Amino acid sequence: MASSIPRASAMTPTLHARVALVADHATVAPGQSFKAGLRIDHDRGWHTYWANPGDSGLATRFDWTLPEGASAGAIEWPLPERLAAAGLTNFGYSDALLLPATLRVPATAAPGSRFRATLRARWLICEETCIPDEATLALDLPVAATARPSSEAAAFADAAARVPVAPHAPSGHSWRDATHVATQIDDADAMLRGATRIEVFPLTPQIVTSTRIEARLGPDGALRFRHPASEYFDRMPARVDWVIGAQGEDGRWRALQLSLPADDARTP
């Protein structure tokens, strides 16, 4: 486990990865919000986990130490991939990854001072075996009257394009039948226009199995899918959260996050 606090520009070797704490601004202004995040370059064949890790694993955790009056938002999870290992299907990331969060500079920060933040990040990294790891990383940015973007701004823009956005008041529902969980999302054709491939991930854990969900747009514009319930399924919660990934003709992905009402026995 890493014990030193490296400079933001350095990549720190960890167990089967290299990590760094980076920001989308080189200087920040009083009261400003900006993005900071953990970059993870995984060794080939190794992966870390999404907010819902799937059949096994643990999601990466952030613990921030910030100046008085500053705040940090939750991890803004990019669209994951399905990862098969030892008969299990997990949700996570391999190769290069940037996990962003939104930080706010105190309104009382004075130009000419420094904004200093420390992140303790903890994750589980796996190939055939899984190893817990962590790093403590520091961010030290000048405070100025006018903020200035950093050389990492484009990387954060790319990551933001893969972070799910919530459409306004989505219409639809999820329900359980004898062995499966079914979902209908109304007017999905407008949200998924131009998609050549659709991937569905359950953000709510232990509802359905983690294998690939076959989702299809109907002639009425609704997206429907029915998938086996998880072996850990107990009962439907009041709402189920889904992440829908849509790949366009240019190969780029965009993602939606939908929270739908749910119950144990309902038909469309």
mmCIF file of C-alpha atoms in Angstrom:
data_model
loop_
_atom_site.group_PDB
_atom_site.id
_atom_site.type_symbol
_atom_site.label_atom_id
_atom_site.label_comp_id
_atom_site.label_asym_id
_atom_site.label_seq_id
_atom_site.Cartn_x
_atom_site.Cartn_y
_atom_site.Cartn_z
ATOM 1 C CA MET A 1 0.000 0.000 0.000
ATOM 2 C CA ALA A 2 1.206 3.497 -0.804
ATOM 3 C CA SER A 3 2.264 5.450 2.255
ATOM 4 C CA SER A 4 3.723 8.645 0.797
ATOM 5 C CA ILE A 5 1.747 11.592 -0.577
ATOM 6 C CA PRO A 6 2.930 12.213 -4.156
ATOM 7 C CA ARG A 7 2.548 15.309 -6.286
ATOM 8 C CA ALA A 8 -0.635 15.402 -8.371
ATOM 9 C CA SER A 9 1.317 15.057 -11.626
ATOM 10 C CA ALA A 10 3.080 11.856 -10.549
ATOM 11 C CA MET A 11 1.751 8.349 -11.101
ATOM 12 C CA THR A 12 2.208 6.300 -7.940
ATOM 13 C CA PRO A 13 2.826 2.546 -8.302
ATOM 14 C CA THR A 14 0.391 0.416 -6.296
ATOM 15 C CA LEU A 15 -0.508 -3.269 -6.397
ATOM 16 C CA HIS A 16 -1.119 -3.989 -10.108
ATOM 17 C CA ALA A 17 -1.914 -0.349 -10.981
ATOM 18 C CA ARG A 18 -0.605 3.204 -11.000
ATOM 19 C CA VAL A 19 -2.663 6.063 -9.545
ATOM 20 C CA ALA A 20 -2.691 9.855 -9.352
ATOM 21 C CA LEU A 21 -4.934 12.609 -8.018
ATOM 22 C CA VAL A 22 -5.620 15.132 -10.792
ATOM 23 C CA ALA A 23 -7.843 18.205 -11.251
ATOM 24 C CA ASP A 24 -9.444 19.958 -14.204
ATOM 25 C CA HIS A 25 -8.144 23.346 -12.987
ATOM 26 C CA ALA A 26 -4.602 24.615 -12.470
ATOM 27 C CA THR A 27 -5.849 27.549 -10.365
ATOM 28 C CA VAL A 28 -9.179 27.891 -8.563
ATOM 29 C CA ALA A 29 -11.272 30.876 -7.497
ATOM 30 C CA PRO A 30 -13.094 31.542 -4.201
ATOM 31 C CA GLY A 31 -16.489 29.789 -4.113
ATOM 32 C CA GLN A 32 -15.770 27.845 -7.307
ATOM 33 C CA SER A 33 -16.705 24.219 -7.977
ATOM 34 C CA PHE A 34 -14.225 22.125 -9.937
ATOM 35 C CA LYS A 35 -13.494 18.487 -10.701
ATOM 36 C CA ALA A 36 -10.832 16.394 -9.034
ATOM 37 C CA GLY A 37 -10.447 12.676 -9.477
ATOM 38 C CA LEU A 38 -8.498 9.483 -9.096
ATOM 39 C CA ARG A 39 -6.725 8.233 -12.203
ATOM 40 C CA ILE A 40 -6.110 4.470 -12.176
ATOM 41 C CA ASP A 41 -4.025 2.757 -14.835
ATOM 42 C CA HIS A 42 -4.639 -0.956 -14.292
ATOM 43 C CA ASP A 43 -2.097 -3.619 -15.160
ATOM 44 C CA ARG A 44 -3.241 -5.818 -18.038
ATOM 45 C CA GLY A 45 -5.841 -8.322 -16.863
ATOM 46 C CA TRP A 46 -6.619 -6.516 -13.585
ATOM 47 C CA HIS A 47 -9.729 -4.524 -12.752
ATOM 48 C CA THR A 48 -11.476 -2.477 -10.074
ATOM 49 C CA TYR A 49 -15.198 -2.097 -9.399
ATOM 50 C CA TRP A 50 -18.225 0.101 -10.100
ATOM 51 C CA ALA A 51 -20.738 1.433 -7.522
ATOM 52 C CA ASN A 52 -22.600 -1.902 -7.833
ATOM 53 C CA PRO A 53 -19.777 -4.439 -8.196
ATOM 54 C CA GLY A 54 -22.020 -7.256 -9.475
ATOM 55 C CA ASP A 55 -21.535 -10.852 -8.346
ATOM 56 C CA SER A 56 -18.496 -10.063 -6.204
ATOM 57 C CA GLY A 57 -16.069 -7.271 -5.366
ATOM 58 C CA LEU A 58 -16.189 -3.904 -3.596
ATOM 59 C CA ALA A 59 -16.687 -0.411 -4.965
ATOM 60 C CA THR A 60 -13.816 2.067 -4.738
ATOM 61 C CA ARG A 61 -14.134 4.492 -1.788
ATOM 62 C CA PHE A 62 -13.045 8.125 -1.409
ATOM 63 C CA ASP A 63 -12.328 9.826 1.929
ATOM 64 C CA TRP A 64 -11.413 13.518 1.578
ATOM 65 C CA THR A 65 -9.632 15.834 3.995
ATOM 66 C CA LEU A 66 -10.485 19.384 2.949
ATOM 67 C CA PRO A 67 -9.950 22.974 4.090
ATOM 68 C CA GLU A 68 -12.566 24.443 6.420
ATOM 69 C CA GLY A 69 -15.597 25.503 4.398
ATOM 70 C CA ALA A 70 -14.763 23.256 1.424
ATOM 71 C CA SER A 71 -16.909 20.309 0.336
ATOM 72 C CA ALA A 72 -16.637 17.219 -1.859
ATOM 73 C CA GLY A 73 -19.380 15.383 -3.711
ATOM 74 C CA ALA A 74 -19.734 11.653 -4.271
ATOM 75 C CA ILE A 75 -17.807 9.688 -6.891
ATOM 76 C CA GLU A 76 -19.282 10.329 -10.349
ATOM 77 C CA TRP A 77 -19.151 6.799 -11.726
ATOM 78 C CA PRO A 78 -18.509 6.422 -15.476
ATOM 79 C CA LEU A 79 -20.361 3.724 -17.386
ATOM 80 C CA PRO A 80 -18.794 0.375 -16.394
ATOM 81 C CA GLU A 81 -18.121 -2.795 -18.351
ATOM 82 C CA ARG A 82 -19.094 -6.375 -17.604
ATOM 83 C CA LEU A 83 -16.127 -8.429 -16.438
ATOM 84 C CA ALA A 84 -16.295 -12.233 -16.424
ATOM 85 C CA ALA A 85 -14.101 -14.140 -13.972
ATOM 86 C CA ALA A 86 -14.341 -17.660 -12.515
ATOM 87 C CA GLY A 87 -17.968 -18.067 -13.558
ATOM 88 C CA LEU A 88 -18.982 -14.705 -12.087
ATOM 89 C CA THR A 89 -20.012 -11.490 -13.824
ATOM 90 C CA ASN A 90 -18.865 -8.250 -12.241
ATOM 91 C CA PHE A 91 -19.243 -4.565 -13.086
ATOM 92 C CA GLY A 92 -16.096 -2.480 -13.157
ATOM 93 C CA TYR A 93 -13.174 -1.062 -15.062
ATOM 94 C CA SER A 94 -9.952 -2.225 -16.679
ATOM 95 C CA ASP A 95 -7.260 -0.303 -18.594
ATOM 96 C CA ALA A 96 -7.220 3.465 -17.858
ATOM 97 C CA LEU A 97 -9.871 5.057 -15.628
ATOM 98 C CA LEU A 98 -10.674 8.489 -14.207
ATOM 99 C CA LEU A 99 -13.112 8.630 -11.275
ATOM 100 C CA PRO A 100 -14.223 12.266 -10.842
ATOM 101 C CA ALA A 101 -15.797 14.106 -7.926
ATOM 102 C CA THR A 102 -16.892 17.728 -7.529
ATOM 103 C CA LEU A 103 -15.004 19.848 -5.011
ATOM 104 C CA ARG A 104 -16.055 23.333 -3.882
ATOM 105 C CA VAL A 105 -13.552 25.983 -2.818
ATOM 106 C CA PRO A 106 -14.585 27.981 0.291
ATOM 107 C CA ALA A 107 -16.060 31.354 -0.580
ATOM 108 C CA THR A 108 -13.726 32.807 2.049
ATOM 109 C CA ALA A 109 -10.561 31.512 0.323
ATOM 110 C CA ALA A 110 -8.272 34.446 -0.367
ATOM 111 C CA PRO A 111 -6.536 34.974 -3.729
ATOM 112 C CA GLY A 112 -2.869 34.232 -3.216
ATOM 113 C CA SER A 113 -3.580 31.389 -0.789
ATOM 114 C CA ARG A 114 -3.546 27.643 -1.534
ATOM 115 C CA PHE A 115 -6.352 25.103 -1.773
ATOM 116 C CA ARG A 116 -4.980 21.898 -0.260
ATOM 117 C CA ALA A 117 -6.925 18.636 -0.248
ATOM 118 C CA THR A 118 -5.981 15.073 0.604
ATOM 119 C CA LEU A 119 -7.701 11.981 -0.755
ATOM 120 C CA ARG A 120 -7.493 8.561 0.825
ATOM 121 C CA ALA A 121 -8.718 6.190 -1.897
ATOM 122 C CA ARG A 122 -9.371 2.509 -1.222
ATOM 123 C CA TRP A 123 -10.182 -0.143 -3.789
ATOM 124 C CA LEU A 124 -10.218 -3.865 -4.483
ATOM 125 C CA ILE A 125 -8.172 -4.892 -7.508
ATOM 126 C CA CYS A 126 -8.698 -8.318 -9.018
ATOM 127 C CA GLU A 127 -7.517 -10.722 -11.672
ATOM 128 C CA GLU A 128 -8.118 -14.338 -10.618
ATOM 129 C CA THR A 129 -7.457 -13.247 -7.045
ATOM 130 C CA CYS A 130 -8.486 -9.996 -5.350
ATOM 131 C CA ILE A 131 -6.238 -7.681 -3.334
ATOM 132 C CA PRO A 132 -7.345 -4.683 -1.233
ATOM 133 C CA ASP A 133 -5.194 -1.612 -1.835
ATOM 134 C CA GLU A 134 -5.168 2.100 -1.092
ATOM 135 C CA ALA A 135 -3.260 5.332 -1.638
ATOM 136 C CA THR A 136 -3.203 8.724 0.051
ATOM 137 C CA LEU A 137 -2.754 11.535 -2.471
ATOM 138 C CA ALA A 138 -2.529 15.320 -2.190
ATOM 139 C CA LEU A 139 -3.818 18.211 -4.282
ATOM 140 C CA ASP A 140 -2.308 21.685 -3.867
ATOM 141 C CA LEU A 141 -3.748 24.418 -6.109
ATOM 142 C CA PRO A 142 -3.221 28.203 -6.097
ATOM 143 C CA VAL A 143 -6.289 30.322 -5.327
ATOM 144 C CA ALA A 144 -6.649 33.262 -7.722
ATOM 145 C CA ALA A 145 -9.285 35.851 -8.584
ATOM 146 C CA THR A 146 -9.805 34.043 -11.928
ATOM 147 C CA ALA A 147 -9.752 30.265 -12.305
ATOM 148 C CA ARG A 148 -7.635 28.643 -15.013
ATOM 149 C CA PRO A 149 -8.192 25.167 -16.545
ATOM 150 C CA SER A 150 -5.440 22.564 -16.350
ATOM 151 C CA SER A 151 -3.993 20.241 -18.965
ATOM 152 C CA GLU A 152 -6.297 17.546 -17.507
ATOM 153 C CA ALA A 153 -9.500 19.391 -18.486
ATOM 154 C CA ALA A 154 -9.996 17.334 -21.670
ATOM 155 C CA ALA A 155 -9.636 14.066 -19.737
ATOM 156 C CA PHE A 156 -12.347 15.198 -17.317
ATOM 157 C CA ALA A 157 -14.591 16.167 -20.241
ATOM 158 C CA ASP A 158 -14.153 12.671 -21.700
ATOM 159 C CA ALA A 159 -14.952 11.089 -18.327
ATOM 160 C CA ALA A 160 -18.013 13.336 -17.878
ATOM 161 C CA ALA A 161 -19.397 12.141 -21.217
ATOM 162 C CA ARG A 162 -19.542 8.599 -19.768
ATOM 163 C CA VAL A 163 -21.095 9.581 -16.417
ATOM 164 C CA PRO A 164 -24.848 8.840 -16.473
ATOM 165 C CA VAL A 165 -27.216 11.801 -16.481
ATOM 166 C CA ALA A 166 -30.732 11.629 -15.096
ATOM 167 C CA PRO A 167 -33.484 12.585 -17.566
ATOM 168 C CA HIS A 168 -36.282 14.724 -16.205
ATOM 169 C CA ALA A 169 -39.103 12.652 -14.667
ATOM 170 C CA PRO A 170 -38.660 9.394 -16.619
ATOM 171 C CA SER A 171 -41.849 7.389 -17.111
ATOM 172 C CA GLY A 172 -41.787 3.641 -16.561
ATOM 173 C CA HIS A 173 -41.675 0.943 -13.911
ATOM 174 C CA SER A 174 -40.032 -2.314 -12.840
ATOM 175 C CA TRP A 175 -41.888 -5.317 -11.465
ATOM 176 C CA ARG A 176 -41.295 -8.935 -10.500
ATOM 177 C CA ASP A 177 -42.954 -11.927 -12.043
ATOM 178 C CA ALA A 178 -42.395 -15.541 -10.969
ATOM 179 C CA THR A 179 -38.654 -15.777 -11.719
ATOM 180 C CA HIS A 180 -37.666 -12.524 -13.439
ATOM 181 C CA VAL A 181 -37.650 -8.780 -13.037
ATOM 182 C CA ALA A 182 -39.229 -6.897 -15.924
ATOM 183 C CA THR A 183 -38.868 -3.215 -16.796
ATOM 184 C CA GLN A 184 -40.573 -0.847 -19.185
ATOM 185 C CA ILE A 185 -39.194 2.642 -19.859
ATOM 186 C CA ASP A 186 -41.610 4.806 -21.812
ATOM 187 C CA ASP A 187 -40.509 7.222 -24.550
ATOM 188 C CA ALA A 188 -36.997 5.743 -24.470
ATOM 189 C CA ASP A 189 -36.547 6.198 -28.212
ATOM 190 C CA ALA A 190 -36.084 9.932 -27.671
ATOM 191 C CA MET A 191 -33.428 9.329 -25.004
ATOM 192 C CA LEU A 192 -31.626 6.651 -27.033
ATOM 193 C CA ARG A 193 -31.932 8.148 -30.514
ATOM 194 C CA GLY A 194 -29.088 7.078 -32.811
ATOM 195 C CA ALA A 195 -27.928 4.219 -30.555
ATOM 196 C CA THR A 196 -26.389 1.248 -32.346
ATOM 197 C CA ARG A 197 -25.874 -0.726 -29.124
ATOM 198 C CA ILE A 198 -27.636 -0.588 -25.758
ATOM 199 C CA GLU A 199 -26.254 -1.893 -22.450
ATOM 200 C CA VAL A 200 -28.259 -2.041 -19.213
ATOM 201 C CA PHE A 201 -26.700 -2.170 -15.735
ATOM 202 C CA PRO A 202 -28.577 -2.493 -12.432
ATOM 203 C CA LEU A 203 -27.374 0.225 -10.077
ATOM 204 C CA THR A 204 -29.588 -1.233 -7.347
ATOM 205 C CA PRO A 205 -27.734 -4.374 -6.185
ATOM 206 C CA GLN A 206 -29.121 -7.905 -5.744
ATOM 207 C CA ILE A 207 -32.158 -7.371 -7.965
ATOM 208 C CA VAL A 208 -31.190 -9.217 -11.161
ATOM 209 C CA THR A 209 -28.329 -11.458 -12.224
ATOM 210 C CA SER A 210 -25.270 -9.640 -13.534
ATOM 211 C CA THR A 211 -25.228 -11.298 -16.961
ATOM 212 C CA ARG A 212 -25.953 -9.212 -20.056
ATOM 213 C CA ILE A 213 -29.481 -7.806 -20.178
ATOM 214 C CA GLU A 214 -31.236 -7.993 -23.556
ATOM 215 C CA ALA A 215 -33.081 -4.691 -23.957
ATOM 216 C CA ARG A 216 -35.104 -3.787 -27.035
ATOM 217 C CA LEU A 217 -36.869 -0.671 -28.248
ATOM 218 C CA GLY A 218 -40.430 -1.387 -29.283
ATOM 219 C CA PRO A 219 -42.388 0.256 -32.115
ATOM 220 C CA ASP A 220 -44.166 2.353 -29.468
ATOM 221 C CA GLY A 221 -40.823 3.863 -28.419
ATOM 222 C CA ALA A 222 -40.626 2.032 -25.077
ATOM 223 C CA LEU A 223 -37.502 0.159 -23.949
ATOM 224 C CA ARG A 224 -38.316 -3.214 -22.408
ATOM 225 C CA PHE A 225 -36.218 -5.889 -20.758
ATOM 226 C CA ARG A 226 -36.915 -8.944 -18.605
ATOM 227 C CA HIS A 227 -34.042 -10.587 -16.777
ATOM 228 C CA PRO A 228 -33.622 -13.390 -14.213
ATOM 229 C CA ALA A 229 -33.872 -12.259 -10.613
ATOM 230 C CA SER A 230 -30.699 -12.425 -8.534
ATOM 231 C CA GLU A 231 -30.267 -15.483 -6.318
ATOM 232 C CA TYR A 232 -30.100 -12.957 -3.447
ATOM 233 C CA PHE A 233 -33.432 -11.376 -4.443
ATOM 234 C CA ASP A 234 -35.739 -10.892 -1.463
ATOM 235 C CA ARG A 235 -38.392 -8.439 -2.539
ATOM 236 C CA MET A 236 -38.637 -5.413 -4.790
ATOM 237 C CA PRO A 237 -37.730 -2.103 -3.183
ATOM 238 C CA ALA A 238 -39.973 0.904 -3.726
ATOM 239 C CA ARG A 239 -37.675 2.093 -6.530
ATOM 240 C CA VAL A 240 -35.023 0.475 -8.719
ATOM 241 C CA ASP A 241 -32.161 2.427 -10.299
ATOM 242 C CA TRP A 242 -30.896 1.457 -13.757
ATOM 243 C CA VAL A 243 -28.021 2.781 -15.855
ATOM 244 C CA ILE A 244 -28.542 2.631 -19.615
ATOM 245 C CA GLY A 245 -25.543 2.952 -21.926
ATOM 246 C CA ALA A 246 -26.050 3.912 -25.571
ATOM 247 C CA GLN A 247 -23.251 3.633 -28.139
ATOM 248 C CA GLY A 248 -23.570 5.894 -31.171
ATOM 249 C CA GLU A 249 -22.428 5.334 -34.729
ATOM 250 C CA ASP A 250 -19.186 7.167 -33.883
ATOM 251 C CA GLY A 251 -18.401 4.520 -31.247
ATOM 252 C CA ARG A 252 -18.833 6.936 -28.340
ATOM 253 C CA TRP A 253 -20.971 6.035 -25.355
ATOM 254 C CA ARG A 254 -23.429 8.162 -23.448
ATOM 255 C CA ALA A 255 -25.289 7.030 -20.349
ATOM 256 C CA LEU A 256 -28.579 7.628 -18.554
ATOM 257 C CA GLN A 257 -29.499 6.907 -14.944
ATOM 258 C CA LEU A 258 -33.159 6.234 -14.255
ATOM 259 C CA SER A 259 -34.932 5.694 -10.957
ATOM 260 C CA LEU A 260 -38.216 3.847 -11.530
ATOM 261 C CA PRO A 261 -41.043 2.851 -9.212
ATOM 262 C CA ALA A 262 -41.088 -0.885 -8.541
ATOM 263 C CA ASP A 263 -43.295 -3.535 -6.989
ATOM 264 C CA ASP A 264 -43.576 -7.295 -6.561
ATOM 265 C CA ALA A 265 -46.380 -8.033 -8.980
ATOM 266 C CA ARG A 266 -47.363 -5.706 -11.775
ATOM 267 C CA THR A 267 -48.004 -5.798 -15.490
ATOM 268 C CA PRO A 268 -47.572 -2.952 -17.994
#
